[in-house]
Amino acid sequence: MRVLLVDDEEELVTALAERLSYRGIEADWSPSGNWALELAKETAYDVAVLDVKMPNISGIELKKRLEKMRPDMKYIFLTGHGSEEDFRAGSAEASSYMVKPLDIDTLIATMRQVVQP
Amino acid sequence: MRTADWQAIAREEMRFFGEVSAAISHEINNRMAVINEKAGLLTDLSIMMAQGKEIDVGRFEEQSKKIVEQVGLAKETIRNLNRFAHSVDVEHTRIEAAELIEFVVALYARKAASAEAKISLAESPESVTISSNPFFVETLIGRGIDIALSRIDEARIDIEVALAGPAASEKSQSCVRLD
């Protein structure tokens, strides 16, 4: 499984990518939507884990742009709020929606679940 | 003022209080999320080391330092939250205007960064003290910044908060003035 992690909290995504690699999951990371689009041009990821609220391109907007490029990619949204508004947006737009801080085992289980055919 | 005017101000103050509290809680949660991943990474490295894998011990120090940095950022955010919450304690007091503006600008740092805007306090020629309700003044400044932020479209802009009209520099694309 190839994973793309996108969150403007760079310290979070770098640590998460490293922890996933120790569990046999290849994960690339990006601190911005624009960089994520460049990565997705080069690589066909199975799943993208996107922070909902990011400067410049939001997670929801990024998903729309990624979908055009990679129609088969699955999405998990992350939020720090857990607000009703985020929940509505996240559950409507993505395969799954998770609230930070993350539990890595739950994240992996969710990623496996969303990429299942 | 009419009762309806007072009610409108009270609603605006409540909205401002809610929005700032939500932004601060989001910021604290972000620090917790990073600390959570760093702590998880330290645990992973410890387990691998115990299993006999070669791990650079410098990585433990590096990650511990990053956790301490995140705790420092969270402490600053909590300090601001505490000050903000206590600003409703007094009805009327003497306020150092520049210091209060600087405080509200700090509260808006994350919101501004999300909008790719930079907020700064214009240079003030001298200390200005006003006598007012601190929370009401915070609400006014905050709403002024909100109006400036709402004018941002695609381009990055600078917002300058000035104590008086002439203090705002011409280079600012958007300006909040407290005349």
PDB file of C-alpha atoms in Angstrom:
ATOM      1  CA  MET A   1       0.000   0.000   0.000  1.00  0.00           C
ATOM      2  CA  ARG A   2       1.378   3.443  -0.996  1.00  0.00           C
ATOM      3  CA  VAL A   3       0.192   6.365   1.085  1.00  0.00           C
ATOM      4  CA  LEU A   4       0.318  10.140   0.659  1.00  0.00           C
ATOM      5  CA  LEU A   5       0.160  12.174   3.896  1.00  0.00           C
ATOM      6  CA  VAL A   6      -0.687  15.894   3.624  1.00  0.00           C
ATOM      7  CA  ASP A   7      -0.739  18.252   6.609  1.00  0.00           C
ATOM      8  CA  ASP A   8       0.725  21.723   7.119  1.00  0.00           C
ATOM      9  CA  GLU A   9       2.086  20.506  10.472  1.00  0.00           C
ATOM     10  CA  GLU A  10       5.328  19.202   8.995  1.00  0.00           C
ATOM     11  CA  GLU A  11       6.551  17.732  12.285  1.00  0.00           C
ATOM     12  CA  LEU A  12       3.394  15.642  12.408  1.00  0.00           C
ATOM     13  CA  VAL A  13       3.525  14.212   8.884  1.00  0.00           C
ATOM     14  CA  THR A  14       7.256  13.449   8.970  1.00  0.00           C
ATOM     15  CA  ALA A  15       6.924  11.505  12.249  1.00  0.00           C
ATOM     16  CA  LEU A  16       3.810   9.730  10.989  1.00  0.00           C
ATOM     17  CA  ALA A  17       5.495   8.758   7.690  1.00  0.00           C
ATOM     18  CA  GLU A  18       8.471   7.329   9.578  1.00  0.00           C
ATOM     19  CA  ARG A  19       6.238   5.371  11.967  1.00  0.00           C
ATOM     20  CA  LEU A  20       4.245   3.943   9.044  1.00  0.00           C
ATOM     21  CA  SER A  21       7.483   2.877   7.336  1.00  0.00           C
ATOM     22  CA  TYR A  22       8.393   0.820  10.452  1.00  0.00           C
ATOM     23  CA  ARG A  23       5.082  -0.977   9.969  1.00  0.00           C
ATOM     24  CA  GLY A  24       5.798  -1.821   6.331  1.00  0.00           C
ATOM     25  CA  ILE A  25       3.740   0.974   4.785  1.00  0.00           C
ATOM     26  CA  GLU A  26       5.428   3.214   2.257  1.00  0.00           C
ATOM     27  CA  ALA A  27       4.333   6.796   2.943  1.00  0.00           C
ATOM     28  CA  ASP A  28       5.297  10.050   1.247  1.00  0.00           C
ATOM     29  CA  TRP A  29       4.445  13.323   2.947  1.00  0.00           C
ATOM     30  CA  SER A  30       3.742  16.908   1.980  1.00  0.00           C
ATOM     31  CA  PRO A  31       3.196  20.066   4.085  1.00  0.00           C
ATOM     32  CA  SER A  32       1.121  21.725   1.320  1.00  0.00           C
ATOM     33  CA  GLY A  33      -1.493  20.998  -1.304  1.00  0.00           C
ATOM     34  CA  ASN A  34       0.680  22.205  -4.176  1.00  0.00           C
ATOM     35  CA  TRP A  35       3.539  19.911  -3.233  1.00  0.00           C
ATOM     36  CA  ALA A  36       1.084  17.030  -2.796  1.00  0.00           C
ATOM     37  CA  LEU A  37      -0.187  17.578  -6.358  1.00  0.00           C
ATOM     38  CA  GLU A  38       3.386  17.335  -7.640  1.00  0.00           C
ATOM     39  CA  LEU A  39       3.948  14.076  -5.727  1.00  0.00           C
ATOM     40  CA  ALA A  40       0.693  12.618  -7.046  1.00  0.00           C
ATOM     41  CA  LYS A  41       1.756  13.397 -10.616  1.00  0.00           C
ATOM     42  CA  GLU A  42       4.735  11.081 -10.152  1.00  0.00           C
ATOM     43  CA  THR A  43       3.207   8.326  -8.030  1.00  0.00           C
ATOM     44  CA  ALA A  44      -0.086   6.430  -8.024  1.00  0.00           C
ATOM     45  CA  TYR A  45      -0.948   6.304  -4.322  1.00  0.00           C
ATOM     46  CA  ASP A  46      -3.564   3.930  -2.978  1.00  0.00           C
ATOM     47  CA  VAL A  47      -4.753   6.323  -0.303  1.00  0.00           C
ATOM     48  CA  ALA A  48      -4.283   9.993   0.574  1.00  0.00           C
ATOM     49  CA  VAL A  49      -4.609  11.166   4.178  1.00  0.00           C
ATOM     50  CA  LEU A  50      -5.495  14.880   4.037  1.00  0.00           C
ATOM     51  CA  ASP A  51      -5.811  17.518   6.738  1.00  0.00           C
ATOM     52  CA  VAL A  52      -9.096  19.374   6.185  1.00  0.00           C
ATOM     53  CA  LYS A  53      -7.816  22.834   7.153  1.00  0.00           C
ATOM     54  CA  MET A  54      -4.630  23.898   5.396  1.00  0.00           C
ATOM     55  CA  PRO A  55      -3.445  27.267   4.087  1.00  0.00           C
ATOM     56  CA  ASN A  56      -3.911  27.997   0.404  1.00  0.00           C
ATOM     57  CA  ILE A  57      -5.531  24.695  -0.686  1.00  0.00           C
ATOM     58  CA  SER A  58      -7.877  23.054   1.831  1.00  0.00           C
ATOM     59  CA  GLY A  59      -8.034  19.284   2.136  1.00  0.00           C
ATOM     60  CA  ILE A  60     -11.444  19.246   0.451  1.00  0.00           C
ATOM     61  CA  GLU A  61     -10.206  21.326  -2.498  1.00  0.00           C
ATOM     62  CA  LEU A  62      -7.046  19.206  -2.740  1.00  0.00           C
ATOM     63  CA  LYS A  63      -9.128  16.029  -2.934  1.00  0.00           C
ATOM     64  CA  LYS A  64     -11.117  17.477  -5.855  1.00  0.00           C
ATOM     65  CA  ARG A  65      -7.895  18.231  -7.743  1.00  0.00           C
ATOM     66  CA  LEU A  66      -6.308  14.855  -6.916  1.00  0.00           C
ATOM     67  CA  GLU A  67      -9.440  13.006  -8.048  1.00  0.00           C
ATOM     68  CA  LYS A  68      -9.033  14.437 -11.540  1.00  0.00           C
ATOM     69  CA  MET A  69      -5.456  13.204 -11.653  1.00  0.00           C
ATOM     70  CA  ARG A  70      -5.925   9.851  -9.835  1.00  0.00           C
ATOM     71  CA  PRO A  71      -9.566   8.706 -10.026  1.00  0.00           C
ATOM     72  CA  ASP A  72      -8.895   5.444  -8.157  1.00  0.00           C
ATOM     73  CA  MET A  73      -7.208   6.957  -5.105  1.00  0.00           C
ATOM     74  CA  LYS A  74      -9.071   6.696  -1.766  1.00  0.00           C
ATOM     75  CA  TYR A  75      -9.228   9.477   0.840  1.00  0.00           C
ATOM     76  CA  ILE A  76      -9.146   9.868   4.595  1.00  0.00           C
ATOM     77  CA  PHE A  77      -9.682  13.319   6.080  1.00  0.00           C
ATOM     78  CA  LEU A  78      -8.011  14.500   9.271  1.00  0.00           C
ATOM     79  CA  THR A  79      -9.241  17.315  11.467  1.00  0.00           C
ATOM     80  CA  GLY A  80      -8.140  18.834  14.718  1.00  0.00           C
ATOM     81  CA  HIS A  81     -11.607  20.165  15.506  1.00  0.00           C
ATOM     82  CA  GLY A  82     -14.023  17.297  15.435  1.00  0.00           C
ATOM     83  CA  SER A  83     -16.642  19.997  14.831  1.00  0.00           C
ATOM     84  CA  GLU A  84     -20.035  19.230  13.363  1.00  0.00           C
ATOM     85  CA  GLU A  85     -19.125  21.271  10.263  1.00  0.00           C
ATOM     86  CA  ASP A  86     -15.903  19.291   9.699  1.00  0.00           C
ATOM     87  CA  PHE A  87     -17.696  16.014  10.307  1.00  0.00           C
ATOM     88  CA  ARG A  88     -20.337  16.820   7.671  1.00  0.00           C
ATOM     89  CA  ALA A  89     -17.679  17.852   5.150  1.00  0.00           C
ATOM     90  CA  GLY A  90     -15.390  14.943   5.958  1.00  0.00           C
ATOM     91  CA  SER A  91     -17.982  12.199   5.973  1.00  0.00           C
ATOM     92  CA  ALA A  92     -19.552  13.499   2.767  1.00  0.00           C
ATOM     93  CA  GLU A  93     -16.316  13.945   0.835  1.00  0.00           C
ATOM     94  CA  ALA A  94     -13.983  11.160   1.949  1.00  0.00           C
ATOM     95  CA  SER A  95     -14.057   7.422   2.535  1.00  0.00           C
ATOM     96  CA  SER A  96     -13.268   8.082   6.182  1.00  0.00           C
ATOM     97  CA  TYR A  97     -12.753  10.875   8.656  1.00  0.00           C
ATOM     98  CA  MET A  98     -10.454  10.902  11.699  1.00  0.00           C
ATOM     99  CA  VAL A  99      -9.856  13.357  14.535  1.00  0.00           C
ATOM    100  CA  LYS A 100      -6.301  14.265  15.625  1.00  0.00           C
ATOM    101  CA  PRO A 101      -4.349  13.216  17.696  1.00  0.00           C
ATOM    102  CA  LEU A 102      -4.260   9.912  15.814  1.00  0.00           C
ATOM    103  CA  ASP A 103      -3.925   6.373  17.011  1.00  0.00           C
ATOM    104  CA  ILE A 104      -1.575   4.787  14.464  1.00  0.00           C
ATOM    105  CA  ASP A 105      -3.144   1.314  14.672  1.00  0.00           C
ATOM    106  CA  THR A 106      -6.602   2.796  14.017  1.00  0.00           C
ATOM    107  CA  LEU A 107      -5.198   4.818  11.103  1.00  0.00           C
ATOM    108  CA  ILE A 108      -3.631   1.708   9.545  1.00  0.00           C
ATOM    109  CA  ALA A 109      -6.830  -0.305  10.037  1.00  0.00           C
ATOM    110  CA  THR A 110      -8.822   2.536   8.415  1.00  0.00           C
ATOM    111  CA  MET A 111      -6.400   2.788   5.480  1.00  0.00           C
ATOM    112  CA  ARG A 112      -6.645  -0.989   4.864  1.00  0.00           C
ATOM    113  CA  GLN A 113     -10.416  -0.795   5.054  1.00  0.00           C
ATOM    114  CA  VAL A 114     -10.749   2.048   2.524  1.00  0.00           C
ATOM    115  CA  VAL A 115      -8.407   0.490  -0.050  1.00  0.00           C
ATOM    116  CA  GLN A 116     -10.250  -2.838  -0.012  1.00  0.00           C
ATOM    117  CA  PRO A 117     -11.946  -3.440  -3.391  1.00  0.00           C
TER     118      PRO A 117
ATOM    119  CA  MET B   1     -28.145  53.360  22.865  1.00  0.00           C
ATOM    120  CA  ARG B   2     -31.273  51.304  22.320  1.00  0.00           C
ATOM    121  CA  THR B   3     -31.745  47.843  23.838  1.00  0.00           C
ATOM    122  CA  ALA B   4     -31.478  46.355  20.357  1.00  0.00           C
ATOM    123  CA  ASP B   5     -28.028  47.970  19.938  1.00  0.00           C
ATOM    124  CA  TRP B   6     -26.803  46.537  23.244  1.00  0.00           C
ATOM    125  CA  GLN B   7     -28.127  43.135  22.235  1.00  0.00           C
ATOM    126  CA  ALA B   8     -26.313  43.365  18.898  1.00  0.00           C
ATOM    127  CA  ILE B   9     -23.035  44.220  20.677  1.00  0.00           C
ATOM    128  CA  ALA B  10     -23.528  41.345  23.139  1.00  0.00           C
ATOM    129  CA  ARG B  11     -24.133  38.936  20.238  1.00  0.00           C
ATOM    130  CA  GLU B  12     -21.021  40.181  18.442  1.00  0.00           C
ATOM    131  CA  GLU B  13     -18.943  39.808  21.622  1.00  0.00           C
ATOM    132  CA  MET B  14     -20.241  36.271  22.144  1.00  0.00           C
ATOM    133  CA  ARG B  15     -19.462  35.365  18.537  1.00  0.00           C
ATOM    134  CA  PHE B  16     -15.939  36.773  18.887  1.00  0.00           C
ATOM    135  CA  PHE B  17     -15.405  34.872  22.157  1.00  0.00           C
ATOM    136  CA  GLY B  18     -16.580  31.634  20.533  1.00  0.00           C
ATOM    137  CA  GLU B  19     -14.444  32.030  17.425  1.00  0.00           C
ATOM    138  CA  VAL B  20     -11.266  32.877  19.347  1.00  0.00           C
ATOM    139  CA  SER B  21     -11.856  30.009  21.795  1.00  0.00           C
ATOM    140  CA  ALA B  22     -12.373  27.571  18.904  1.00  0.00           C
ATOM    141  CA  ALA B  23      -9.191  28.766  17.157  1.00  0.00           C
ATOM    142  CA  ILE B  24      -7.171  28.407  20.366  1.00  0.00           C
ATOM    143  CA  SER B  25      -8.548  24.937  21.082  1.00  0.00           C
ATOM    144  CA  HIS B  26      -7.612  23.950  17.516  1.00  0.00           C
ATOM    145  CA  GLU B  27      -4.076  25.218  18.032  1.00  0.00           C
ATOM    146  CA  ILE B  28      -3.667  23.332  21.345  1.00  0.00           C
ATOM    147  CA  ASN B  29      -5.009  20.196  19.679  1.00  0.00           C
ATOM    148  CA  ASN B  30      -2.434  20.553  16.896  1.00  0.00           C
ATOM    149  CA  ARG B  31       0.404  20.726  19.430  1.00  0.00           C
ATOM    150  CA  MET B  32      -1.014  17.608  21.145  1.00  0.00           C
ATOM    151  CA  ALA B  33      -1.216  15.791  17.808  1.00  0.00           C
ATOM    152  CA  VAL B  34       2.446  16.519  17.048  1.00  0.00           C
ATOM    153  CA  ILE B  35       3.541  15.528  20.579  1.00  0.00           C
ATOM    154  CA  ASN B  36       1.508  12.326  20.206  1.00  0.00           C
ATOM    155  CA  GLU B  37       3.374  11.390  16.985  1.00  0.00           C
ATOM    156  CA  LYS B  38       6.776  12.309  18.438  1.00  0.00           C
ATOM    157  CA  ALA B  39       6.096  10.233  21.575  1.00  0.00           C
ATOM    158  CA  GLY B  40       4.950   7.365  19.350  1.00  0.00           C
ATOM    159  CA  LEU B  41       8.125   7.663  17.306  1.00  0.00           C
ATOM    160  CA  LEU B  42      10.268   7.548  20.469  1.00  0.00           C
ATOM    161  CA  THR B  43       8.408   4.400  21.536  1.00  0.00           C
ATOM    162  CA  ASP B  44       8.984   2.834  18.103  1.00  0.00           C
ATOM    163  CA  LEU B  45      12.703   3.636  18.227  1.00  0.00           C
ATOM    164  CA  SER B  46      12.966   2.213  21.793  1.00  0.00           C
ATOM    165  CA  ILE B  47      11.232  -1.028  20.751  1.00  0.00           C
ATOM    166  CA  MET B  48      13.495  -1.429  17.726  1.00  0.00           C
ATOM    167  CA  MET B  49      16.568  -0.781  19.857  1.00  0.00           C
ATOM    168  CA  ALA B  50      15.397  -3.366  22.407  1.00  0.00           C
ATOM    169  CA  GLN B  51      15.015  -5.808  19.505  1.00  0.00           C
ATOM    170  CA  GLY B  52      18.689  -5.279  18.680  1.00  0.00           C
ATOM    171  CA  LYS B  53      18.331  -2.916  15.732  1.00  0.00           C
ATOM    172  CA  GLU B  54      21.007  -0.263  15.426  1.00  0.00           C
ATOM    173  CA  ILE B  55      19.487   3.135  16.236  1.00  0.00           C
ATOM    174  CA  ASP B  56      21.413   6.403  16.365  1.00  0.00           C
ATOM    175  CA  VAL B  57      21.011   7.563  19.999  1.00  0.00           C
ATOM    176  CA  GLY B  58      21.057  11.171  18.754  1.00  0.00           C
ATOM    177  CA  ARG B  59      17.576  10.573  17.367  1.00  0.00           C
ATOM    178  CA  PHE B  60      16.172  10.268  20.900  1.00  0.00           C
ATOM    179  CA  GLU B  61      17.619  13.639  21.881  1.00  0.00           C
ATOM    180  CA  GLU B  62      16.460  15.226  18.595  1.00  0.00           C
ATOM    181  CA  GLN B  63      12.869  14.019  19.015  1.00  0.00           C
ATOM    182  CA  SER B  64      12.787  14.913  22.738  1.00  0.00           C
ATOM    183  CA  LYS B  65      13.875  18.468  21.869  1.00  0.00           C
ATOM    184  CA  LYS B  66      11.072  18.711  19.320  1.00  0.00           C
ATOM    185  CA  ILE B  67       8.558  17.608  21.965  1.00  0.00           C
ATOM    186  CA  VAL B  68       9.862  20.315  24.328  1.00  0.00           C
ATOM    187  CA  GLU B  69       9.488  22.887  21.506  1.00  0.00           C
ATOM    188  CA  GLN B  70       5.876  21.830  20.977  1.00  0.00           C
ATOM    189  CA  VAL B  71       5.176  22.054  24.716  1.00  0.00           C
ATOM    190  CA  GLY B  72       6.617  25.598  24.645  1.00  0.00           C
ATOM    191  CA  LEU B  73       4.281  26.572  21.784  1.00  0.00           C
ATOM    192  CA  ALA B  74       1.313  25.039  23.617  1.00  0.00           C
ATOM    193  CA  LYS B  75       2.226  26.896  26.833  1.00  0.00           C
ATOM    194  CA  GLU B  76       2.248  30.212  24.960  1.00  0.00           C
ATOM    195  CA  THR B  77      -1.154  29.425  23.437  1.00  0.00           C
ATOM    196  CA  ILE B  78      -2.582  28.475  26.839  1.00  0.00           C
ATOM    197  CA  ARG B  79      -1.154  31.670  28.366  1.00  0.00           C
ATOM    198  CA  ASN B  80      -2.987  33.672  25.667  1.00  0.00           C
ATOM    199  CA  LEU B  81      -6.194  31.714  26.272  1.00  0.00           C
ATOM    200  CA  ASN B  82      -5.983  32.429  29.996  1.00  0.00           C
ATOM    201  CA  ARG B  83      -5.438  36.149  29.422  1.00  0.00           C
ATOM    202  CA  PHE B  84      -8.241  36.251  26.879  1.00  0.00           C
ATOM    203  CA  ALA B  85     -10.664  34.457  29.225  1.00  0.00           C
ATOM    204  CA  HIS B  86      -9.823  36.901  32.031  1.00  0.00           C
ATOM    205  CA  SER B  87     -10.379  39.947  29.841  1.00  0.00           C
ATOM    206  CA  VAL B  88     -14.100  39.706  30.686  1.00  0.00           C
ATOM    207  CA  ASP B  89     -13.350  40.054  34.413  1.00  0.00           C
ATOM    208  CA  VAL B  90     -13.274  43.849  34.516  1.00  0.00           C
ATOM    209  CA  GLU B  91     -15.934  46.216  33.212  1.00  0.00           C
ATOM    210  CA  HIS B  92     -13.706  49.229  32.820  1.00  0.00           C
ATOM    211  CA  THR B  93      -9.989  49.755  33.153  1.00  0.00           C
ATOM    212  CA  ARG B  94      -7.023  51.637  31.744  1.00  0.00           C
ATOM    213  CA  ILE B  95      -5.602  49.839  28.720  1.00  0.00           C
ATOM    214  CA  GLU B  96      -2.228  50.223  27.031  1.00  0.00           C
ATOM    215  CA  ALA B  97      -3.557  50.267  23.475  1.00  0.00           C
ATOM    216  CA  ALA B  98      -0.475  48.998  21.624  1.00  0.00           C
ATOM    217  CA  GLU B  99      -0.082  46.093  24.026  1.00  0.00           C
ATOM    218  CA  LEU B 100      -3.733  45.108  23.645  1.00  0.00           C
ATOM    219  CA  ILE B 101      -3.528  45.270  19.849  1.00  0.00           C
ATOM    220  CA  GLU B 102      -0.391  43.129  19.930  1.00  0.00           C
ATOM    221  CA  PHE B 103      -2.275  40.587  22.033  1.00  0.00           C
ATOM    222  CA  VAL B 104      -5.239  40.411  19.615  1.00  0.00           C
ATOM    223  CA  VAL B 105      -2.825  40.128  16.671  1.00  0.00           C
ATOM    224  CA  ALA B 106      -1.222  37.135  18.467  1.00  0.00           C
ATOM    225  CA  LEU B 107      -4.671  35.555  18.905  1.00  0.00           C
ATOM    226  CA  TYR B 108      -5.209  35.886  15.152  1.00  0.00           C
ATOM    227  CA  ALA B 109      -1.811  34.492  14.113  1.00  0.00           C
ATOM    228  CA  ARG B 110      -3.107  31.086  13.051  1.00  0.00           C
ATOM    229  CA  LYS B 111      -6.197  32.431  11.286  1.00  0.00           C
ATOM    230  CA  ALA B 112      -4.009  34.887   9.382  1.00  0.00           C
ATOM    231  CA  ALA B 113      -1.508  32.159   8.454  1.00  0.00           C
ATOM    232  CA  SER B 114      -4.370  30.014   7.150  1.00  0.00           C
ATOM    233  CA  ALA B 115      -5.435  32.899   4.943  1.00  0.00           C
ATOM    234  CA  GLU B 116      -1.800  33.465   3.919  1.00  0.00           C
ATOM    235  CA  ALA B 117      -1.902  36.954   5.439  1.00  0.00           C
ATOM    236  CA  LYS B 118       0.606  38.659   7.675  1.00  0.00           C
ATOM    237  CA  ILE B 119      -0.696  40.883  10.473  1.00  0.00           C
ATOM    238  CA  SER B 120       1.548  43.371  12.219  1.00  0.00           C
ATOM    239  CA  LEU B 121       1.208  46.285  14.593  1.00  0.00           C
ATOM    240  CA  ALA B 122       2.110  49.599  12.978  1.00  0.00           C
ATOM    241  CA  GLU B 123       4.806  51.564  14.737  1.00  0.00           C
ATOM    242  CA  SER B 124       3.231  53.876  17.290  1.00  0.00           C
ATOM    243  CA  PRO B 125       4.899  57.233  17.971  1.00  0.00           C
ATOM    244  CA  GLU B 126       4.120  57.107  21.673  1.00  0.00           C
ATOM    245  CA  SER B 127       2.366  55.103  24.334  1.00  0.00           C
ATOM    246  CA  VAL B 128      -1.403  55.491  24.162  1.00  0.00           C
ATOM    247  CA  THR B 129      -3.548  54.621  27.143  1.00  0.00           C
ATOM    248  CA  ILE B 130      -7.307  54.404  26.827  1.00  0.00           C
ATOM    249  CA  SER B 131      -9.986  53.855  29.432  1.00  0.00           C
ATOM    250  CA  SER B 132     -12.498  51.251  28.329  1.00  0.00           C
ATOM    251  CA  ASN B 133     -13.834  47.719  28.636  1.00  0.00           C
ATOM    252  CA  PRO B 134     -10.911  45.465  27.553  1.00  0.00           C
ATOM    253  CA  PHE B 135     -13.088  42.724  26.101  1.00  0.00           C
ATOM    254  CA  PHE B 136     -15.119  45.224  24.099  1.00  0.00           C
ATOM    255  CA  VAL B 137     -11.918  46.732  22.660  1.00  0.00           C
ATOM    256  CA  GLU B 138     -10.555  43.245  21.850  1.00  0.00           C
ATOM    257  CA  THR B 139     -13.820  42.492  20.018  1.00  0.00           C
ATOM    258  CA  LEU B 140     -13.524  45.728  18.010  1.00  0.00           C
ATOM    259  CA  ILE B 141      -9.933  45.006  16.989  1.00  0.00           C
ATOM    260  CA  GLY B 142     -10.754  41.375  16.214  1.00  0.00           C
ATOM    261  CA  ARG B 143     -13.724  42.297  14.049  1.00  0.00           C
ATOM    262  CA  GLY B 144     -11.554  44.845  12.225  1.00  0.00           C
ATOM    263  CA  ILE B 145      -9.002  42.146  11.465  1.00  0.00           C
ATOM    264  CA  ASP B 146     -11.813  39.821  10.348  1.00  0.00           C
ATOM    265  CA  ILE B 147     -13.023  42.436   7.860  1.00  0.00           C
ATOM    266  CA  ALA B 148      -9.472  42.850   6.526  1.00  0.00           C
ATOM    267  CA  LEU B 149      -9.043  39.061   6.248  1.00  0.00           C
ATOM    268  CA  SER B 150     -12.367  38.707   4.444  1.00  0.00           C
ATOM    269  CA  ARG B 151     -10.986  40.939   1.670  1.00  0.00           C
ATOM    270  CA  ILE B 152      -8.242  38.469   0.875  1.00  0.00           C
ATOM    271  CA  ASP B 153      -8.794  36.511  -2.309  1.00  0.00           C
ATOM    272  CA  GLU B 154      -5.954  34.657  -3.986  1.00  0.00           C
ATOM    273  CA  ALA B 155      -3.084  37.019  -3.261  1.00  0.00           C
ATOM    274  CA  ARG B 156      -1.139  37.160  -0.036  1.00  0.00           C
ATOM    275  CA  ILE B 157      -1.645  40.486   1.750  1.00  0.00           C
ATOM    276  CA  ASP B 158      -0.238  42.369   4.725  1.00  0.00           C
ATOM    277  CA  ILE B 159      -2.600  43.739   7.323  1.00  0.00           C
ATOM    278  CA  GLU B 160      -1.365  46.539   9.515  1.00  0.00           C
ATOM    279  CA  VAL B 161      -3.146  47.442  12.734  1.00  0.00           C
ATOM    280  CA  ALA B 162      -2.508  51.088  13.645  1.00  0.00           C
ATOM    281  CA  LEU B 163      -3.381  53.179  16.679  1.00  0.00           C
ATOM    282  CA  ALA B 164      -4.271  56.192  14.578  1.00  0.00           C
ATOM    283  CA  GLY B 165      -4.965  56.867  10.917  1.00  0.00           C
ATOM    284  CA  PRO B 166      -1.644  58.467   9.902  1.00  0.00           C
ATOM    285  CA  ALA B 167       0.373  55.711  11.597  1.00  0.00           C
ATOM    286  CA  ALA B 168      -0.613  53.181   8.954  1.00  0.00           C
ATOM    287  CA  SER B 169       1.975  52.967   6.236  1.00  0.00           C
ATOM    288  CA  GLU B 170       1.003  53.374   2.602  1.00  0.00           C
ATOM    289  CA  LYS B 171       2.492  50.017   1.657  1.00  0.00           C
ATOM    290  CA  SER B 172      -0.192  48.158   3.604  1.00  0.00           C
ATOM    291  CA  GLN B 173      -2.808  46.722   1.299  1.00  0.00           C
ATOM    292  CA  SER B 174      -5.293  46.500   4.107  1.00  0.00           C
ATOM    293  CA  CYS B 175      -5.350  48.398   7.360  1.00  0.00           C
ATOM    294  CA  VAL B 176      -7.294  48.337  10.630  1.00  0.00           C
ATOM    295  CA  ARG B 177      -7.288  51.750  12.284  1.00  0.00           C
ATOM    296  CA  LEU B 178      -8.219  52.704  15.801  1.00  0.00           C
ATOM    297  CA  ASP B 179      -8.715  56.430  15.555  1.00  0.00           C
TER     298      ASP B 179
END
